[in-house]
């Protein structure tokens, strides 16, 4: 009987290790301080491992500090991580593989409050730029119109009011760029908070 209880306890411990609550501990969080307030974003490396690793490398190298949200469309998304206030583009590392299909299978979609990678026409062209979905954008999910979609890799867990505040700002063209906030929204600092 004692042996049976020990086996049952061991089995329960193994189940606990595999539970969603245990997996939640593997999700690092970053704080994104902006000139409009702060957002805490929980990343999901199980859903998009290469994408999360890429983003965290940029965070650790302070790539985003001092850049702006350069494209804002209310009801759609706010995009940043690539341009300084004068709209000059910051150099990046090589592009990464698109993980939109994997993320979707893991349950991460381009819903309100999720963070996703921005890219060019090439589905494997994402580098540092990202966007935060202001609305539910199903048309961006895998397979989208191009057979790939845009990979969501985390979600805002605190500061949705800041997302809304930024999305409400009036925008206008600036040079060749459209939908640029008339009030500059600076990403002051992005900091890794650890795992929750």
PDB file of C-alpha atoms in Angstrom:
ATOM      1  CA  UNK A   1       0.000   0.000   0.000  1.00  0.00           C
ATOM      2  CA  UNK A   2       2.839   2.371   0.900  1.00  0.00           C
ATOM      3  CA  UNK A   3       4.497   1.626  -2.460  1.00  0.00           C
ATOM      4  CA  UNK A   4       1.206   2.310  -4.264  1.00  0.00           C
ATOM      5  CA  UNK A   5       0.840   5.675  -2.510  1.00  0.00           C
ATOM      6  CA  UNK A   6       4.414   6.599  -3.463  1.00  0.00           C
ATOM      7  CA  UNK A   7       3.743   5.740  -7.119  1.00  0.00           C
ATOM      8  CA  UNK A   8       0.511   7.762  -7.064  1.00  0.00           C
ATOM      9  CA  UNK A   9       2.338  10.736  -5.537  1.00  0.00           C
ATOM     10  CA  UNK A  10       5.073  10.483  -8.167  1.00  0.00           C
ATOM     11  CA  UNK A  11       2.449  10.351 -10.923  1.00  0.00           C
ATOM     12  CA  UNK A  12       0.703  13.418  -9.507  1.00  0.00           C
ATOM     13  CA  UNK A  13       4.020  15.277  -9.367  1.00  0.00           C
ATOM     14  CA  UNK A  14       4.656  14.413 -13.022  1.00  0.00           C
ATOM     15  CA  UNK A  15       1.193  15.647 -14.000  1.00  0.00           C
ATOM     16  CA  UNK A  16       1.804  18.871 -12.101  1.00  0.00           C
ATOM     17  CA  UNK A  17       4.999  19.432 -14.099  1.00  0.00           C
ATOM     18  CA  UNK A  18       3.042  19.085 -17.336  1.00  0.00           C
ATOM     19  CA  UNK A  19       0.079  21.233 -16.288  1.00  0.00           C
ATOM     20  CA  UNK A  20      -0.748  24.586 -17.965  1.00  0.00           C
ATOM     21  CA  UNK A  21       0.098  26.356 -14.715  1.00  0.00           C
ATOM     22  CA  UNK A  22       3.601  24.896 -14.869  1.00  0.00           C
ATOM     23  CA  UNK A  23       3.981  25.958 -18.505  1.00  0.00           C
ATOM     24  CA  UNK A  24       2.841  29.483 -17.577  1.00  0.00           C
ATOM     25  CA  UNK A  25       6.012  29.757 -15.474  1.00  0.00           C
ATOM     26  CA  UNK A  26       8.048  29.437 -18.669  1.00  0.00           C
ATOM     27  CA  UNK A  27       6.607  32.651 -20.109  1.00  0.00           C
ATOM     28  CA  UNK A  28       8.971  35.600 -19.672  1.00  0.00           C
ATOM     29  CA  UNK A  29       7.512  39.064 -19.296  1.00  0.00           C
ATOM     30  CA  UNK A  30       8.853  42.395 -20.485  1.00  0.00           C
ATOM     31  CA  UNK A  31       7.878  45.875 -19.414  1.00  0.00           C
ATOM     32  CA  UNK A  32       7.604  48.350 -22.278  1.00  0.00           C
ATOM     33  CA  UNK A  33       7.793  51.886 -20.908  1.00  0.00           C
ATOM     34  CA  UNK A  34       6.489  54.441 -23.394  1.00  0.00           C
ATOM     35  CA  UNK A  35       5.914  58.165 -23.274  1.00  0.00           C
ATOM     36  CA  UNK A  36       2.188  57.310 -22.979  1.00  0.00           C
ATOM     37  CA  UNK A  37       2.550  54.797 -20.114  1.00  0.00           C
ATOM     38  CA  UNK A  38       3.761  51.242 -19.536  1.00  0.00           C
ATOM     39  CA  UNK A  39       2.624  47.856 -20.801  1.00  0.00           C
ATOM     40  CA  UNK A  40       3.661  44.450 -19.498  1.00  0.00           C
ATOM     41  CA  UNK A  41       3.845  41.825 -22.238  1.00  0.00           C
ATOM     42  CA  UNK A  42       3.960  38.089 -21.561  1.00  0.00           C
ATOM     43  CA  UNK A  43       5.818  36.151 -24.251  1.00  0.00           C
ATOM     44  CA  UNK A  44       5.084  32.554 -25.274  1.00  0.00           C
ATOM     45  CA  UNK A  45       8.241  30.677 -26.311  1.00  0.00           C
ATOM     46  CA  UNK A  46       6.345  27.374 -26.586  1.00  0.00           C
ATOM     47  CA  UNK A  47       4.154  28.883 -29.329  1.00  0.00           C
ATOM     48  CA  UNK A  48       6.895  30.731 -31.249  1.00  0.00           C
ATOM     49  CA  UNK A  49      10.374  29.844 -29.918  1.00  0.00           C
ATOM     50  CA  UNK A  50      12.532  31.509 -32.583  1.00  0.00           C
ATOM     51  CA  UNK A  51      10.381  34.639 -32.577  1.00  0.00           C
ATOM     52  CA  UNK A  52      10.494  35.037 -28.798  1.00  0.00           C
ATOM     53  CA  UNK A  53      14.258  34.395 -28.708  1.00  0.00           C
ATOM     54  CA  UNK A  54      14.746  37.001 -31.453  1.00  0.00           C
ATOM     55  CA  UNK A  55      12.621  39.598 -29.625  1.00  0.00           C
ATOM     56  CA  UNK A  56      14.411  38.980 -26.319  1.00  0.00           C
ATOM     57  CA  UNK A  57      17.808  39.396 -27.989  1.00  0.00           C
ATOM     58  CA  UNK A  58      16.689  42.827 -29.189  1.00  0.00           C
ATOM     59  CA  UNK A  59      15.393  43.645 -25.691  1.00  0.00           C
ATOM     60  CA  UNK A  60      18.680  42.589 -24.066  1.00  0.00           C
ATOM     61  CA  UNK A  61      20.705  44.669 -26.533  1.00  0.00           C
ATOM     62  CA  UNK A  62      18.486  47.740 -25.861  1.00  0.00           C
ATOM     63  CA  UNK A  63      17.520  47.887 -29.545  1.00  0.00           C
ATOM     64  CA  UNK A  64      14.086  49.328 -28.781  1.00  0.00           C
ATOM     65  CA  UNK A  65      15.081  51.978 -26.240  1.00  0.00           C
ATOM     66  CA  UNK A  66      14.441  55.435 -27.708  1.00  0.00           C
ATOM     67  CA  UNK A  67      12.598  54.238 -30.828  1.00  0.00           C
ATOM     68  CA  UNK A  68       8.981  55.152 -31.563  1.00  0.00           C
ATOM     69  CA  UNK A  69       5.608  53.748 -32.516  1.00  0.00           C
ATOM     70  CA  UNK A  70       5.717  55.009 -36.082  1.00  0.00           C
ATOM     71  CA  UNK A  71       2.464  53.566 -37.451  1.00  0.00           C
ATOM     72  CA  UNK A  72      -0.827  53.718 -35.560  1.00  0.00           C
ATOM     73  CA  UNK A  73      -4.226  52.684 -36.911  1.00  0.00           C
ATOM     74  CA  UNK A  74      -7.097  52.752 -34.410  1.00  0.00           C
ATOM     75  CA  UNK A  75      -8.992  49.461 -34.315  1.00  0.00           C
ATOM     76  CA  UNK A  76      -6.142  47.712 -36.136  1.00  0.00           C
ATOM     77  CA  UNK A  77      -2.696  47.972 -34.512  1.00  0.00           C
ATOM     78  CA  UNK A  78       0.205  50.088 -33.267  1.00  0.00           C
ATOM     79  CA  UNK A  79       3.595  49.353 -34.866  1.00  0.00           C
ATOM     80  CA  UNK A  80       7.066  50.159 -33.584  1.00  0.00           C
ATOM     81  CA  UNK A  81      10.568  48.909 -32.966  1.00  0.00           C
ATOM     82  CA  UNK A  82      12.218  50.116 -36.155  1.00  0.00           C
ATOM     83  CA  UNK A  83      12.340  53.913 -36.380  1.00  0.00           C
ATOM     84  CA  UNK A  84      13.711  56.851 -34.433  1.00  0.00           C
ATOM     85  CA  UNK A  85      11.694  60.072 -34.037  1.00  0.00           C
ATOM     86  CA  UNK A  86      13.227  61.491 -37.253  1.00  0.00           C
ATOM     87  CA  UNK A  87      11.933  58.326 -39.031  1.00  0.00           C
ATOM     88  CA  UNK A  88      15.439  57.009 -39.657  1.00  0.00           C
ATOM     89  CA  UNK A  89      15.539  53.214 -39.505  1.00  0.00           C
ATOM     90  CA  UNK A  90      17.739  51.413 -37.004  1.00  0.00           C
ATOM     91  CA  UNK A  91      19.964  48.569 -38.239  1.00  0.00           C
ATOM     92  CA  UNK A  92      18.868  45.027 -37.338  1.00  0.00           C
ATOM     93  CA  UNK A  93      20.129  41.469 -37.343  1.00  0.00           C
ATOM     94  CA  UNK A  94      19.210  38.960 -40.059  1.00  0.00           C
ATOM     95  CA  UNK A  95      15.519  38.078 -40.587  1.00  0.00           C
ATOM     96  CA  UNK A  96      13.934  35.067 -38.888  1.00  0.00           C
ATOM     97  CA  UNK A  97      11.719  32.184 -39.984  1.00  0.00           C
ATOM     98  CA  UNK A  98       7.950  32.809 -39.937  1.00  0.00           C
ATOM     99  CA  UNK A  99       6.311  30.800 -37.119  1.00  0.00           C
ATOM    100  CA  UNK A 100       2.704  31.927 -37.668  1.00  0.00           C
ATOM    101  CA  UNK A 101       1.400  28.401 -38.295  1.00  0.00           C
ATOM    102  CA  UNK A 102       3.033  27.038 -35.146  1.00  0.00           C
ATOM    103  CA  UNK A 103       1.724  29.938 -33.038  1.00  0.00           C
ATOM    104  CA  UNK A 104      -1.820  29.502 -34.347  1.00  0.00           C
ATOM    105  CA  UNK A 105      -1.743  25.771 -33.560  1.00  0.00           C
ATOM    106  CA  UNK A 106      -0.659  26.714 -30.025  1.00  0.00           C
ATOM    107  CA  UNK A 107      -3.690  29.005 -29.736  1.00  0.00           C
ATOM    108  CA  UNK A 108      -2.002  32.390 -30.264  1.00  0.00           C
ATOM    109  CA  UNK A 109      -3.886  34.536 -32.767  1.00  0.00           C
ATOM    110  CA  UNK A 110      -3.739  38.178 -33.797  1.00  0.00           C
ATOM    111  CA  UNK A 111      -6.382  39.147 -31.250  1.00  0.00           C
ATOM    112  CA  UNK A 112      -6.661  42.419 -29.334  1.00  0.00           C
ATOM    113  CA  UNK A 113      -3.655  42.898 -27.079  1.00  0.00           C
ATOM    114  CA  UNK A 114      -1.369  40.336 -28.718  1.00  0.00           C
ATOM    115  CA  UNK A 115       2.084  41.294 -29.937  1.00  0.00           C
ATOM    116  CA  UNK A 116       3.161  40.080 -33.382  1.00  0.00           C
ATOM    117  CA  UNK A 117       6.087  40.496 -35.752  1.00  0.00           C
ATOM    118  CA  UNK A 118       5.890  43.044 -38.540  1.00  0.00           C
ATOM    119  CA  UNK A 119       7.416  42.027 -41.850  1.00  0.00           C
ATOM    120  CA  UNK A 120       7.664  42.919 -45.520  1.00  0.00           C
ATOM    121  CA  UNK A 121       6.135  40.989 -48.429  1.00  0.00           C
ATOM    122  CA  UNK A 122       8.563  38.128 -47.869  1.00  0.00           C
ATOM    123  CA  UNK A 123       6.981  35.990 -45.114  1.00  0.00           C
ATOM    124  CA  UNK A 124      10.437  35.330 -43.627  1.00  0.00           C
ATOM    125  CA  UNK A 125      11.550  38.971 -43.437  1.00  0.00           C
ATOM    126  CA  UNK A 126      10.729  39.833 -39.801  1.00  0.00           C
ATOM    127  CA  UNK A 127      13.622  41.398 -37.881  1.00  0.00           C
ATOM    128  CA  UNK A 128      12.996  43.831 -34.996  1.00  0.00           C
ATOM    129  CA  UNK A 129       9.736  45.589 -35.835  1.00  0.00           C
ATOM    130  CA  UNK A 130       6.611  44.420 -34.069  1.00  0.00           C
ATOM    131  CA  UNK A 131       3.012  45.477 -33.705  1.00  0.00           C
ATOM    132  CA  UNK A 132       0.419  45.202 -30.958  1.00  0.00           C
ATOM    133  CA  UNK A 133      -3.054  44.356 -32.199  1.00  0.00           C
ATOM    134  CA  UNK A 134      -5.613  46.970 -31.175  1.00  0.00           C
ATOM    135  CA  UNK A 135      -8.488  44.868 -32.534  1.00  0.00           C
ATOM    136  CA  UNK A 136      -9.084  41.224 -33.419  1.00  0.00           C
ATOM    137  CA  UNK A 137      -7.296  40.825 -36.753  1.00  0.00           C
ATOM    138  CA  UNK A 138      -8.188  37.345 -37.983  1.00  0.00           C
ATOM    139  CA  UNK A 139      -7.059  38.239 -41.519  1.00  0.00           C
ATOM    140  CA  UNK A 140      -3.456  38.338 -40.229  1.00  0.00           C
ATOM    141  CA  UNK A 141      -3.518  34.779 -38.872  1.00  0.00           C
ATOM    142  CA  UNK A 142      -1.987  31.837 -40.711  1.00  0.00           C
ATOM    143  CA  UNK A 143      -2.451  31.259 -43.610  1.00  0.00           C
ATOM    144  CA  UNK A 144      -3.620  34.843 -44.338  1.00  0.00           C
ATOM    145  CA  UNK A 145      -3.668  35.937 -47.997  1.00  0.00           C
ATOM    146  CA  UNK A 146      -0.081  34.926 -48.708  1.00  0.00           C
ATOM    147  CA  UNK A 147      -0.135  31.445 -47.202  1.00  0.00           C
ATOM    148  CA  UNK A 148       1.865  32.513 -44.122  1.00  0.00           C
ATOM    149  CA  UNK A 149       0.301  35.223 -41.990  1.00  0.00           C
ATOM    150  CA  UNK A 150       1.860  37.169 -39.126  1.00  0.00           C
ATOM    151  CA  UNK A 151       3.166  35.433 -36.020  1.00  0.00           C
ATOM    152  CA  UNK A 152       1.675  36.437 -32.677  1.00  0.00           C
ATOM    153  CA  UNK A 153       4.143  35.586 -29.908  1.00  0.00           C
ATOM    154  CA  UNK A 154       2.728  37.060 -26.711  1.00  0.00           C
ATOM    155  CA  UNK A 155       0.086  39.283 -25.197  1.00  0.00           C
ATOM    156  CA  UNK A 156      -0.303  42.446 -23.130  1.00  0.00           C
ATOM    157  CA  UNK A 157      -1.171  41.361 -19.585  1.00  0.00           C
ATOM    158  CA  UNK A 158      -1.100  44.849 -18.070  1.00  0.00           C
ATOM    159  CA  UNK A 159      -1.535  48.238 -19.745  1.00  0.00           C
ATOM    160  CA  UNK A 160      -4.282  47.692 -22.325  1.00  0.00           C
ATOM    161  CA  UNK A 161      -5.361  51.242 -21.450  1.00  0.00           C
ATOM    162  CA  UNK A 162      -1.971  52.435 -22.756  1.00  0.00           C
ATOM    163  CA  UNK A 163      -2.548  50.517 -25.996  1.00  0.00           C
ATOM    164  CA  UNK A 164      -5.923  52.271 -26.321  1.00  0.00           C
ATOM    165  CA  UNK A 165      -4.408  55.662 -25.504  1.00  0.00           C
ATOM    166  CA  UNK A 166      -1.774  55.299 -28.234  1.00  0.00           C
ATOM    167  CA  UNK A 167      -4.332  54.001 -30.748  1.00  0.00           C
ATOM    168  CA  UNK A 168      -6.525  57.075 -30.158  1.00  0.00           C
ATOM    169  CA  UNK A 169      -3.800  59.571 -31.079  1.00  0.00           C
ATOM    170  CA  UNK A 170      -4.356  61.613 -34.262  1.00  0.00           C
ATOM    171  CA  UNK A 171      -2.054  60.607 -37.120  1.00  0.00           C
ATOM    172  CA  UNK A 172      -0.844  62.107 -40.384  1.00  0.00           C
ATOM    173  CA  UNK A 173       1.674  61.334 -43.147  1.00  0.00           C
ATOM    174  CA  UNK A 174       5.334  62.077 -42.446  1.00  0.00           C
ATOM    175  CA  UNK A 175       7.555  61.876 -45.498  1.00  0.00           C
ATOM    176  CA  UNK A 176       6.882  58.522 -47.158  1.00  0.00           C
ATOM    177  CA  UNK A 177       5.287  57.117 -43.983  1.00  0.00           C
ATOM    178  CA  UNK A 178       1.537  57.012 -43.367  1.00  0.00           C
ATOM    179  CA  UNK A 179      -0.403  56.920 -40.063  1.00  0.00           C
ATOM    180  CA  UNK A 180       2.387  58.508 -37.997  1.00  0.00           C
ATOM    181  CA  UNK A 181       1.168  59.818 -34.618  1.00  0.00           C
ATOM    182  CA  UNK A 182       1.232  63.619 -34.522  1.00  0.00           C
ATOM    183  CA  UNK A 183       2.363  63.290 -30.897  1.00  0.00           C
ATOM    184  CA  UNK A 184       5.597  61.292 -30.859  1.00  0.00           C
ATOM    185  CA  UNK A 185       5.192  58.042 -28.904  1.00  0.00           C
ATOM    186  CA  UNK A 186       8.631  57.018 -27.668  1.00  0.00           C
ATOM    187  CA  UNK A 187       9.513  53.544 -26.462  1.00  0.00           C
ATOM    188  CA  UNK A 188      11.617  54.736 -23.556  1.00  0.00           C
ATOM    189  CA  UNK A 189      12.821  51.336 -22.362  1.00  0.00           C
ATOM    190  CA  UNK A 190      11.977  47.643 -22.707  1.00  0.00           C
ATOM    191  CA  UNK A 191      13.075  45.523 -19.741  1.00  0.00           C
ATOM    192  CA  UNK A 192      12.959  41.785 -19.143  1.00  0.00           C
ATOM    193  CA  UNK A 193      11.062  41.239 -15.897  1.00  0.00           C
ATOM    194  CA  UNK A 194      11.642  37.509 -15.567  1.00  0.00           C
ATOM    195  CA  UNK A 195       9.261  34.567 -15.625  1.00  0.00           C
ATOM    196  CA  UNK A 196       5.821  34.406 -14.020  1.00  0.00           C
TER     197      UNK A 196
END
